[in-house]
XYZ file of C-alpha atoms in Angstrom:
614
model
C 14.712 19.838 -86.834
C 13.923 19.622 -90.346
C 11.588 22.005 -91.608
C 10.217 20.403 -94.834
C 9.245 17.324 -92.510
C 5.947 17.518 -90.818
C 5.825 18.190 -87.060
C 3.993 14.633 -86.162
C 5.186 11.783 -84.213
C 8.008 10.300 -85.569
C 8.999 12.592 -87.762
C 10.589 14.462 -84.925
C 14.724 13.727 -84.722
C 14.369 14.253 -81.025
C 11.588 15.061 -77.810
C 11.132 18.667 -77.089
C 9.018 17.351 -73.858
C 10.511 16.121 -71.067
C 7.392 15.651 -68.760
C 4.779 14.514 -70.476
C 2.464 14.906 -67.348
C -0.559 16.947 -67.508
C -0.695 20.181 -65.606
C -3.243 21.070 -62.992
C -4.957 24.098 -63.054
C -7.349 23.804 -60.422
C -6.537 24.535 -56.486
C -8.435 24.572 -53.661
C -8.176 27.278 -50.913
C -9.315 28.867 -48.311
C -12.466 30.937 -49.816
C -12.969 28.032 -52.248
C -11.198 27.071 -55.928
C -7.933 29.008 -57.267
C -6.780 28.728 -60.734
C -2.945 28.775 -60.920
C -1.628 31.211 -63.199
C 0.591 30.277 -65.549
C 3.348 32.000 -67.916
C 3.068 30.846 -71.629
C 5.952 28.945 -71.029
C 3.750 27.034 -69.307
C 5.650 28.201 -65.623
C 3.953 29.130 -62.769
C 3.704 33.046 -62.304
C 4.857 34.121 -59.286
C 2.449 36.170 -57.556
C 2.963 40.077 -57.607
C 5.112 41.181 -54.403
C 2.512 42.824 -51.750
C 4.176 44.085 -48.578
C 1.025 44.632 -46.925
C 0.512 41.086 -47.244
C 3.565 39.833 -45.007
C 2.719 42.475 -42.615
C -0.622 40.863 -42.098
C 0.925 37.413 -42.001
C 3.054 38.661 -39.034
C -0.332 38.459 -36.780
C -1.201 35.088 -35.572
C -4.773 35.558 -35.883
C -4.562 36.111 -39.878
C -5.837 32.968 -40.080
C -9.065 33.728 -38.948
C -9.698 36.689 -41.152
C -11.999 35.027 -44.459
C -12.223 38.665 -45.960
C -9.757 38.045 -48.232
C -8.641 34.716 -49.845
C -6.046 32.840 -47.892
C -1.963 32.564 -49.257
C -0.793 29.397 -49.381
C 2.397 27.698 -48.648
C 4.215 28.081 -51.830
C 2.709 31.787 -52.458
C 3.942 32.908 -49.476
C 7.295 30.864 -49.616
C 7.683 32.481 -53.411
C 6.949 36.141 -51.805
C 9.206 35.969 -48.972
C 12.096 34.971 -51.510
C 11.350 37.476 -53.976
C 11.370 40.043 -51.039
C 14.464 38.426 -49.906
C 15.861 39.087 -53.330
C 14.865 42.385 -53.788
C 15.762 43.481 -50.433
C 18.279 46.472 -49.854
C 19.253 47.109 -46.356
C 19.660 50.742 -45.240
C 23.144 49.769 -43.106
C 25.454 47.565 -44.899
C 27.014 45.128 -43.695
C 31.135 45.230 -43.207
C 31.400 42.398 -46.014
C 29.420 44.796 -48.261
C 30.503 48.384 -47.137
C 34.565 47.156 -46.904
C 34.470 45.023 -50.034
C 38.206 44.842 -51.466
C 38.962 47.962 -48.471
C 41.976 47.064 -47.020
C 44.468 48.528 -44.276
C 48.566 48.509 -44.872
C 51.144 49.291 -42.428
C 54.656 48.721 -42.571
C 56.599 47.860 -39.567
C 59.732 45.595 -38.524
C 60.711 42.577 -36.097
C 63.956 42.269 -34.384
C 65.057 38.254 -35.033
C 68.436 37.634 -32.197
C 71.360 36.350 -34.373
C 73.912 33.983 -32.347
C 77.025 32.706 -32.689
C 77.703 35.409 -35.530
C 80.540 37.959 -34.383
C 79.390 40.575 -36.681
C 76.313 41.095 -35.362
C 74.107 40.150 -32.742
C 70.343 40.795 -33.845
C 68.603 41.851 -37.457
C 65.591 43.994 -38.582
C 63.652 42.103 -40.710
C 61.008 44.669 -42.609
C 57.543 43.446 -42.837
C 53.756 44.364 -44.513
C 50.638 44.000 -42.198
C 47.654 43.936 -43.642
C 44.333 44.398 -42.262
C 40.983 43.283 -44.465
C 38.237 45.485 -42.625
C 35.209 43.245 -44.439
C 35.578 40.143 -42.085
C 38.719 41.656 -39.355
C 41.318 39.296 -40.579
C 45.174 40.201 -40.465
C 47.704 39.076 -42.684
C 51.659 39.831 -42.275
C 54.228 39.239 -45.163
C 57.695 39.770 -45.319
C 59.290 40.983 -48.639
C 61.550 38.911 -50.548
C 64.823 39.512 -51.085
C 66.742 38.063 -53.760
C 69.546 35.601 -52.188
C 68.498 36.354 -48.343
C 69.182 33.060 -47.484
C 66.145 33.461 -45.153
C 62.311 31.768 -45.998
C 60.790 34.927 -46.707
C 56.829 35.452 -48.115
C 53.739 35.139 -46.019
C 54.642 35.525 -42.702
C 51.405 34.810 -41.043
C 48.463 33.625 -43.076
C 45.378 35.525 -43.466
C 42.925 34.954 -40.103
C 41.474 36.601 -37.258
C 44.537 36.967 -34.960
C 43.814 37.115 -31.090
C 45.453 39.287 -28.836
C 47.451 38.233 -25.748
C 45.824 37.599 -22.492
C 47.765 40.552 -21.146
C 46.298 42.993 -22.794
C 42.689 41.622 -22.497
C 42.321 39.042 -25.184
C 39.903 39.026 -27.869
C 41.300 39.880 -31.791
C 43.063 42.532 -33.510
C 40.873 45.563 -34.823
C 41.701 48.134 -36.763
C 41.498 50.435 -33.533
C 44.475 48.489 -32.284
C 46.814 49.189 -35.391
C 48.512 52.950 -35.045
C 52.211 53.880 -36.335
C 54.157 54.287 -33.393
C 52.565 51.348 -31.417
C 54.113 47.842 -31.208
C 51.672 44.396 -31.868
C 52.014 41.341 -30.059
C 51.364 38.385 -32.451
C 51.831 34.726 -31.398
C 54.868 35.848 -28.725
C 56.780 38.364 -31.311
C 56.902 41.957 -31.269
C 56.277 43.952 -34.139
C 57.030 47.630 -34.240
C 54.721 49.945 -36.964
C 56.578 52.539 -38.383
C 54.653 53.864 -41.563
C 51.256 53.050 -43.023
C 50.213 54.182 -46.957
C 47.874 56.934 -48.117
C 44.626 55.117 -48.066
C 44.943 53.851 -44.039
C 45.706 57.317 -43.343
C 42.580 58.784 -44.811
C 40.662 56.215 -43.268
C 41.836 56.925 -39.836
C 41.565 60.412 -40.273
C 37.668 59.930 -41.763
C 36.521 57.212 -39.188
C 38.449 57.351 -36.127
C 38.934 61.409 -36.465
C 42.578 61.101 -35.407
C 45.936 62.194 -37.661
C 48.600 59.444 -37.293
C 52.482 60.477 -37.114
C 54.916 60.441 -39.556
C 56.253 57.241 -41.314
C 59.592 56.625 -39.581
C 62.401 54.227 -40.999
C 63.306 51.394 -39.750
C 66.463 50.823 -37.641
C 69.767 50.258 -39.165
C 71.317 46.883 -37.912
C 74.793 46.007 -38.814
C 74.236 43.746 -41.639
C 72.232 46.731 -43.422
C 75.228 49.050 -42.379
C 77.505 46.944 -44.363
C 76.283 46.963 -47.642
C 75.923 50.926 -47.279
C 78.741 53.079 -49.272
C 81.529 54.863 -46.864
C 80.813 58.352 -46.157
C 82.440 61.109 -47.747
C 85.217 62.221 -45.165
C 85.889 58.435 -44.862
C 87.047 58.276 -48.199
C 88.563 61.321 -48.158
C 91.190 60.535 -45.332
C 91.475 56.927 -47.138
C 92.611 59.072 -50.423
C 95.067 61.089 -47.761
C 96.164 58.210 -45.913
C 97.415 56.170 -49.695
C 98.768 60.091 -51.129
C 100.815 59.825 -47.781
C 102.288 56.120 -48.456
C 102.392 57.221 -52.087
C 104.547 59.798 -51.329
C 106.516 57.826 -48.402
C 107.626 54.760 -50.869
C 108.811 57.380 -53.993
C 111.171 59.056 -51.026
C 112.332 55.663 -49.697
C 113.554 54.265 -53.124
C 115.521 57.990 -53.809
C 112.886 60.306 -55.029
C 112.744 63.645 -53.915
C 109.924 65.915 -51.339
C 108.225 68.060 -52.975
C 107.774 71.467 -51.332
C 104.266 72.423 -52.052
C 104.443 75.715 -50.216
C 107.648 76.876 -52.088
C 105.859 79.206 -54.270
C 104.089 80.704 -51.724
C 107.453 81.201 -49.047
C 109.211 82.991 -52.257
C 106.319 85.519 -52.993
C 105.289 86.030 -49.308
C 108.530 85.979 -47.050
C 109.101 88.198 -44.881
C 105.341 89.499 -45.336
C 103.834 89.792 -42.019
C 100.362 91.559 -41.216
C 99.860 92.896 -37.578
C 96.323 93.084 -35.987
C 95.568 94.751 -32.441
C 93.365 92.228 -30.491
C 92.179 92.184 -26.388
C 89.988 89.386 -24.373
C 87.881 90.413 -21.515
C 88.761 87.705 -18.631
C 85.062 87.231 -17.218
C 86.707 85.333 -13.775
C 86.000 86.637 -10.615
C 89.732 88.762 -10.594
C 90.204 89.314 -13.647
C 90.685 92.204 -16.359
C 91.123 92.986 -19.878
C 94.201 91.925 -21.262
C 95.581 93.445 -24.659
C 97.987 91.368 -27.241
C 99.308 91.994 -30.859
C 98.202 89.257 -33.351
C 100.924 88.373 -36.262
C 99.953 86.488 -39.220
C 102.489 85.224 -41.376
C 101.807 84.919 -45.049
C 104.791 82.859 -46.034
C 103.670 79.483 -44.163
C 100.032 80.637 -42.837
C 101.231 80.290 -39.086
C 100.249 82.909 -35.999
C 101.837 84.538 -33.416
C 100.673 86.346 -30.126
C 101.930 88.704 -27.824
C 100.527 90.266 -24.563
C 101.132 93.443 -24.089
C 101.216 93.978 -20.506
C 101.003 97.153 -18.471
C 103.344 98.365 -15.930
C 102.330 96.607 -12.349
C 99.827 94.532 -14.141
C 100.416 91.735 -11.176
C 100.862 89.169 -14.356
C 103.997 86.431 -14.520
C 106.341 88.453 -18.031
C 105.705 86.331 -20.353
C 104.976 87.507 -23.245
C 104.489 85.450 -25.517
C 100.201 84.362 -25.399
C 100.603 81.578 -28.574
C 103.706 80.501 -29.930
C 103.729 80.797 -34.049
C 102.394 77.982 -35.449
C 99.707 77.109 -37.163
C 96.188 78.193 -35.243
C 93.340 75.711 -35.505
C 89.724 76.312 -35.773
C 88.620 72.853 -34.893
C 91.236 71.920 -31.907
C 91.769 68.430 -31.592
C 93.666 66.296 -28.722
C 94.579 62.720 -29.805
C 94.038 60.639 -26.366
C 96.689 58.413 -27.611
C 99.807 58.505 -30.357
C 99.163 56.690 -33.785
C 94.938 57.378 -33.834
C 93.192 58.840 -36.740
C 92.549 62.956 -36.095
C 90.139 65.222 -38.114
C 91.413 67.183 -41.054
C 93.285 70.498 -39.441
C 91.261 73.812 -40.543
C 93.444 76.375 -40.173
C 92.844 80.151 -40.326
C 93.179 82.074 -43.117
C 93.717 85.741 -43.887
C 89.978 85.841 -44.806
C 89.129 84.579 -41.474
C 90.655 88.327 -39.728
C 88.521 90.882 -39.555
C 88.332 93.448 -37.544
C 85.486 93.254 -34.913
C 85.037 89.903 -35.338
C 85.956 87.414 -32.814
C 88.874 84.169 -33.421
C 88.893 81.106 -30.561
C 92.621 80.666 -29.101
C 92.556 78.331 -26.527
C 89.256 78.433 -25.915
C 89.350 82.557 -25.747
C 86.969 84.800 -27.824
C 89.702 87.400 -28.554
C 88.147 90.583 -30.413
C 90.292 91.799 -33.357
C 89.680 95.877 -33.074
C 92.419 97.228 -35.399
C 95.573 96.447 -38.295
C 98.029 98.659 -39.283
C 98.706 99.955 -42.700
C 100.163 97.109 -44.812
C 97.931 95.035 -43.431
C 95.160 97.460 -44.542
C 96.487 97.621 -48.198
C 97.018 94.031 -48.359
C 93.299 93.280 -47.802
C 92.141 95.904 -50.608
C 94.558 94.010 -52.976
C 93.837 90.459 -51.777
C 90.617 90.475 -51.130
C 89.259 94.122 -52.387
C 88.118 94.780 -48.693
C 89.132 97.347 -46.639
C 89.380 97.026 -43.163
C 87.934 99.633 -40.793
C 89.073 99.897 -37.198
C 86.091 99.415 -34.627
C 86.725 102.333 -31.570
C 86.540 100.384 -28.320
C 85.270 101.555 -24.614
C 88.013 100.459 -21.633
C 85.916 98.812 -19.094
C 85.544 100.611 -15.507
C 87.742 99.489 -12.884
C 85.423 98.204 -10.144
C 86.706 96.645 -7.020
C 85.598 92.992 -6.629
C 84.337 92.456 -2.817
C 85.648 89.522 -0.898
C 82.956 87.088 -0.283
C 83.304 84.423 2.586
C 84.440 81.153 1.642
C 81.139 78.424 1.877
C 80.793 76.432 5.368
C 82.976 73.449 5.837
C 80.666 71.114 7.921
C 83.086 72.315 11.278
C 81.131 73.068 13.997
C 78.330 75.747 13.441
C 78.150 78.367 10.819
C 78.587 81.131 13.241
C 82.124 79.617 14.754
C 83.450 78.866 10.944
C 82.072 82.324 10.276
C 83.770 84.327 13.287
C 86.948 82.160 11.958
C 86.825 84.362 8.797
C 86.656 87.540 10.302
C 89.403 87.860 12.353
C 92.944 86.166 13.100
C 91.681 85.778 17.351
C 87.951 83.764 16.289
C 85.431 85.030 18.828
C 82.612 83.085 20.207
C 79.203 84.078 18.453
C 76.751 85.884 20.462
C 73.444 84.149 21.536
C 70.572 85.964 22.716
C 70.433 85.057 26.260
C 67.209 86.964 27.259
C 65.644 84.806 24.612
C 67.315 81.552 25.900
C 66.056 82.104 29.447
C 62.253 83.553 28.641
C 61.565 80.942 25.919
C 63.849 77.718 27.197
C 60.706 75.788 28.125
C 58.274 76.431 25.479
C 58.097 73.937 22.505
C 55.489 73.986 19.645
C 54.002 70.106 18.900
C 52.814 69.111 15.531
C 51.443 66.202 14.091
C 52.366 65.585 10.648
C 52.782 63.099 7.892
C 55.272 62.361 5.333
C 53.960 63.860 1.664
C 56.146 61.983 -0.706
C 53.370 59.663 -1.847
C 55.285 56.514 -0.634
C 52.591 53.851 -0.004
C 54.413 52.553 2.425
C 54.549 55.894 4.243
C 50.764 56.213 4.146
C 50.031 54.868 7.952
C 53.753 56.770 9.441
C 52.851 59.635 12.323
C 55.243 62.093 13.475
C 55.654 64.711 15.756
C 57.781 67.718 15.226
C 58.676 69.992 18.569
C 60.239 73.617 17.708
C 62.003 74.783 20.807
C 61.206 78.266 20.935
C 64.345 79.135 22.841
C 67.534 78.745 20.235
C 64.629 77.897 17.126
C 65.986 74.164 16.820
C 63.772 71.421 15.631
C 63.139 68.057 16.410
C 61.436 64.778 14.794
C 60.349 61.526 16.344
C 58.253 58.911 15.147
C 55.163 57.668 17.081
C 55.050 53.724 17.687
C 52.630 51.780 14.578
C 51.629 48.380 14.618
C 52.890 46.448 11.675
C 53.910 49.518 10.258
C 57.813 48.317 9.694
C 59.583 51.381 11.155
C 61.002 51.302 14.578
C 59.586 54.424 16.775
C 61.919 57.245 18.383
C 64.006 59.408 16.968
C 64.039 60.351 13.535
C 65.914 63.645 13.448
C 68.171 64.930 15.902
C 67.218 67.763 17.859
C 69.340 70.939 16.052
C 68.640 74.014 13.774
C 67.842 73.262 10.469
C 67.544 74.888 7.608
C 64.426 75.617 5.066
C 65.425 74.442 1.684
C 62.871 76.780 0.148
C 64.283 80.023 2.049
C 67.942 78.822 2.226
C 67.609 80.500 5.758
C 66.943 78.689 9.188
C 63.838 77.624 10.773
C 61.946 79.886 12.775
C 58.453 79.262 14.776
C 56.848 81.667 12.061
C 57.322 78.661 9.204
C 55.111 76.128 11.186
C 51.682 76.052 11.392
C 48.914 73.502 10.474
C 48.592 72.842 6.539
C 52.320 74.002 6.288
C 54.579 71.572 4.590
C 58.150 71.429 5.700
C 61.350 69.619 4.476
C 63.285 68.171 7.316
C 66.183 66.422 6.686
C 65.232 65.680 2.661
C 61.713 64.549 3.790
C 58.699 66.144 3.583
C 56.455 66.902 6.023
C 52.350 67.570 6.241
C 51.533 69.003 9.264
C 47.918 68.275 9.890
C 47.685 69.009 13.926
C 48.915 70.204 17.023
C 48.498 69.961 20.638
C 46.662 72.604 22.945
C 49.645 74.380 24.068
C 50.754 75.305 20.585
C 47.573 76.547 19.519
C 47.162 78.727 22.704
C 50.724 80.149 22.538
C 50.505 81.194 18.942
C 46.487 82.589 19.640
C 48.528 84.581 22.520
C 50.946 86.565 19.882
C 49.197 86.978 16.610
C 51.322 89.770 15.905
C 54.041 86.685 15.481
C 51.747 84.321 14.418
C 49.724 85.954 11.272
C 47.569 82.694 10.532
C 46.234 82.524 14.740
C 45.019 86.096 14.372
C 41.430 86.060 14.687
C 41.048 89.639 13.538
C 43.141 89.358 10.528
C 41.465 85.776 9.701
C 37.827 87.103 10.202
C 38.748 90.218 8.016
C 39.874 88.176 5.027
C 36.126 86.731 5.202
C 34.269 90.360 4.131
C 33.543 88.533 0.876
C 31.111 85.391 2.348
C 28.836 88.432 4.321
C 26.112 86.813 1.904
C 27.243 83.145 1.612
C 27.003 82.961 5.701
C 23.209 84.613 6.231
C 22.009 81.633 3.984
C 23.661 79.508 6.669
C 22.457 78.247 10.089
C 23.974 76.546 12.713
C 27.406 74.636 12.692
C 29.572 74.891 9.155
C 32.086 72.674 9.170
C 35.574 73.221 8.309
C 35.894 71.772 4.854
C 32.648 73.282 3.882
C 34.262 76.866 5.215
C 37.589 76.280 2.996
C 35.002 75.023 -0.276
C 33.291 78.745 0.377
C 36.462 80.542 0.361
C 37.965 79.038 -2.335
C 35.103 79.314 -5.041
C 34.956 83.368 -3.873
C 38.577 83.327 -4.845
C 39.957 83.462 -1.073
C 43.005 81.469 0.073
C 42.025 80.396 3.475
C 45.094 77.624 5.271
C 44.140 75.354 7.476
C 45.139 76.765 10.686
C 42.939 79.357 9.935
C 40.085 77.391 9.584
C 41.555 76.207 13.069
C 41.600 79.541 14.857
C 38.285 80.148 13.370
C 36.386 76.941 14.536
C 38.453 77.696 18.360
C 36.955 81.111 18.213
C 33.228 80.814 16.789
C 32.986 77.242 17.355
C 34.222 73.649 18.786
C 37.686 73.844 20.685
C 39.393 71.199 18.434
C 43.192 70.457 17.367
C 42.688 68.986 13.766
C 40.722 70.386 10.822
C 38.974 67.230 10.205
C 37.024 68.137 13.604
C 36.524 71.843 13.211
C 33.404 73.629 12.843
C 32.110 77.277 12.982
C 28.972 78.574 14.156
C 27.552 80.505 11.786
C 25.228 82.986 13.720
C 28.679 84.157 15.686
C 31.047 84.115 12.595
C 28.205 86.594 11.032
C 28.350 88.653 14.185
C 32.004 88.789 14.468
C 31.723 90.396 10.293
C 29.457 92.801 11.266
């Protein structure tokens, strides 16, 4: 605009006004005529932001109320945005709270390589990332400069579902751990290390301290490219000094004697050690030898020194000289690579330490006195002899050999003890009082088979020679065929190493017969009656004894009335710290209560268990 021309029409370059239309400033309302406010920029002003206002408008029956003027449509339109605007919610949302947060874990895929003799399978390293504002996952896969592989985004950034086997839905972030392995779209990938940030959130949210970042596997086309170890090279560098030294001999050279220098200043220079072994074997002894150590080629010799009507073969030579390893090595087959030999040195004697010949800890305990001044020279040590105590002779007792499987124990046995084997004695007058009495359980098998849940047995103990018996009882559908299940014999108790006796069964007892376990959860009415007739035998069918362990439920069993039953009796015993079996709850419910043969049916008066206490 020019200012030196006047501001009338057409001296204007151009229209300020767009809308030329006149403004209304009347409304009518509810309560009768509004003026709209306007700014000076000729704008409507918005009306001034009253909560209390939208709180009213939330009851239906504000439009009834002519106290106040009425809002209109565009007031209350223009409120509800400005409110909107202005609005700061006291829980953000994820998109808000985890704005730019994101999770990283590393991990690895295994990808099968075929037709490829070198290797059969690569680890291919990979970077999951998990955005926590919206859940989405993202996997990439560094690149590596001439791979030969399309390397990159791996999986694009979405919501990734989870497999049907493990309850579908999507990845969260509770799924993601190191350690654990993710499923996505039908390939396994295996986390191994996450950064600083995931761990701290983790540890913040979850309250749980992830494990260590591992590394990844090594696969064989990794292996490659890594530089030979140290002893690799090392025999390599042998193995060429060898050929080196092979081809200047073959075309006339000359060996060179590396050891020369030390045969000319060392020959003939020998030190002597005193050394014994204690021979730990069931026979055998302390045996003495003299150790030589020769200085001109570093090789060892040992005698035994071996006392008149030792009962050993003369020979007395224990290890030929030669050279004495410290890491013994047998080659399975001629021509294959061995370790470097590590021989020992005169720094490795000392006396009351220990050297391995043959696999033998032999003791070095004393020198003699060149060897003595050698050391002080050599090495500026002295070498002290360490006094030694001569074990006592103690006479080994024979011990019989174990049982062959030959007839019984006592026949192989009496074989043993004399050249004329005589026939084992039996107790007869227990053979003919106890021939026809046999103890019948009912029992189960306890090795939490399922398919053994429905099997019932019954074992017999013949009182007469203590030999057991098993049979199976006929169950439909059950699989098994009924009858015998283990033959009637003596058998022993694994736990006891000794035989079976009447003493080890009793209801609640669990027995191994034959490698299977046994429950025993019943028997019949001649059982119970035979053990209630010797409770010095039988401790748990002793009512005395039984009733005496209950001193402590006195109290528990006034509060009581009428029948108790025999789970409820056990529950009692156990919270006041008593150990109460079954067949005692047995002998108690036959005594004070209902003549039964399983514990599932006992029950105890309590009136006469009280009276029986007092």
């Amino acid at each position: 605009q020019n200012p030196t021309a006047p501001f009338l029409p057409g001296y204007v370059p151009h229209e300020l006004r767009t809308n030329h239309a006149k403004t209304q400033m009347l409304a009518y309302g509810p309560g009768g005529s509004i003026d709209k406010p306007l700014t000076s920029a000729g704008k409507l002003l918005l009306p001034k932001l009253d909560l209390s206002v939208l709180q009213n408008l939330n009851d239906p029956f504000h439009r009834y109320d002519l106290t106040n003027r009425s809002v209109t449509h565009d007031e209350r339109r223009d409120m509800k945005d400005s409110s909107r605007n202005t609005y700061r919610p006291a829980l953000q949302p994820a998109w808000l709270k985890h704005d730019r947060q994101v999770l990283r874990f590393f991990g690895y895929f295994q990808e099968p390589v075929h037709e490829n003799p070198k290797e059969t399978f690569r680890i291919r390293t990979c970077c999951i990332l998990f955005y926590l504002e919206d859940g989405t996952m993202m996997v990439s896969e560094p690149k590596l400069e001439n791979s030969g592989l399309n390397q990159g985004t791996f999986v694009k950034r979405h919501r990734i579902p989870k497999p049907q086997a493990l309850g579908g839905g999507v990845y969260g972030y509770e799924d993601l751990r190191v350690g654990r392995s993710v499923s996505i779209y039908s390939r396994v990938f295996k986390l191994v290390g996450a950064d600083e940030y995931t761990r701290q959130f983790y540890q913040a949210v979850v309250g749980e301290r992830m494990m260590e970042n591992e590394d990844p596997p090594m696969d064989s086309f990794r292996a490659a490219d890594l530089p030979d170890p140290e002893d690799l090279v090392t025999a390599r560098r042998a193995a060429l000094q060898e050929a080196k030294a092979y081809n200047e001999i073959a075309v006339g050279g000359c060996c060179r004697n590396e050891k020369l220098q030390q045969y000319l200043e060392n020959d003939r220079k020998v030190l002597r050690f005193h050394a014994f072994w204690d021979d730990h074997t069931k026979y055998g002894s302390r045996k003495y030898y003299t150790l030589h150590y020769y200085l001109a080629d570093d090789t060892i010799e040992m005698l035994e020194n071996l006392p008149r009507n030792s009962g050993c073969a003369p020979y007395p030579i224990f290890w030929r000289r030669s050279p004495l390893r410290k890491n013994p090595h047998i080659s399975p087959t001629p021509g294959m690579l061995e370790p470097p030999p590590q021989i020992y040195k005169p720094e490795d004697l000392i006396c009351g330490q220990t050297i391995d010949v043959l696999g033998r800890e032999i003791v070095l305990y004393d020198c003699d006195e060149f060897t003595r001044d050698f050391y002080v020279q050599y090495m500026d040590f002295e070498q002290a002899g360490v006094k030694i105590d001569h074990p006592p002779l103690t006479h080994v007792k024979l011990q019989f050999p174990p049982y062959n499987g030959f007839g019984s124990e006592e026949d192989s046995l009496a074989s043993c003890k004399g050249l004329m084997p005589k026939q084992p004695r039996r107790d007869e007058q227990k053979l003919l009082v106890d021939a026809d009495k046999v103890l019948r359980f009912e029992a189960l098998l306890a090795d939490d088979v399922e398919e053994n849940e429905n099997r019932k047995f019954v074992v017999a103990i013949y009182l007469g020679d203590d030999s057991v018996g098993v049979w199976e009882l006929k169950q439909r559908n059950s699989g098994h065929s009924e009858g015998k299940f283990a033959s009637k014999s003596r058998k022993k108790n694994p736990a006891t190493r000794t035989w079976f006796k009447a003493v080890d069964f009793y209801v609640g007892a669990e027995v191994s017969i034959n490698a299977s376990p046994f429950l025993l959860v019943g028997a019949d009415d001649k059982a119970l009656s035979y053990m209630e007739e010797h409770p010095d035998q039988f401790e748990v069918s002793n009512v005395s004894a039984v009733v005496g362990k209950l001193q402590s439920l006195k109290g528990w069993l006034q509060k009581q009335s009428g029948q108790i039953s025999g789970a409820e009796l056990q529950r009692a015993a156990q919270d006041s710290g008593l150990s109460l079996c079954a067949h005692e709850v047995l002998t108690l419910s036959r005594a004070f209560g209902r003549n039964v043969y399983v514990v599932a049916e006992a029950a105890v008066d309590a009136s006469q268990l009280l009276g029986a206490l007092n």
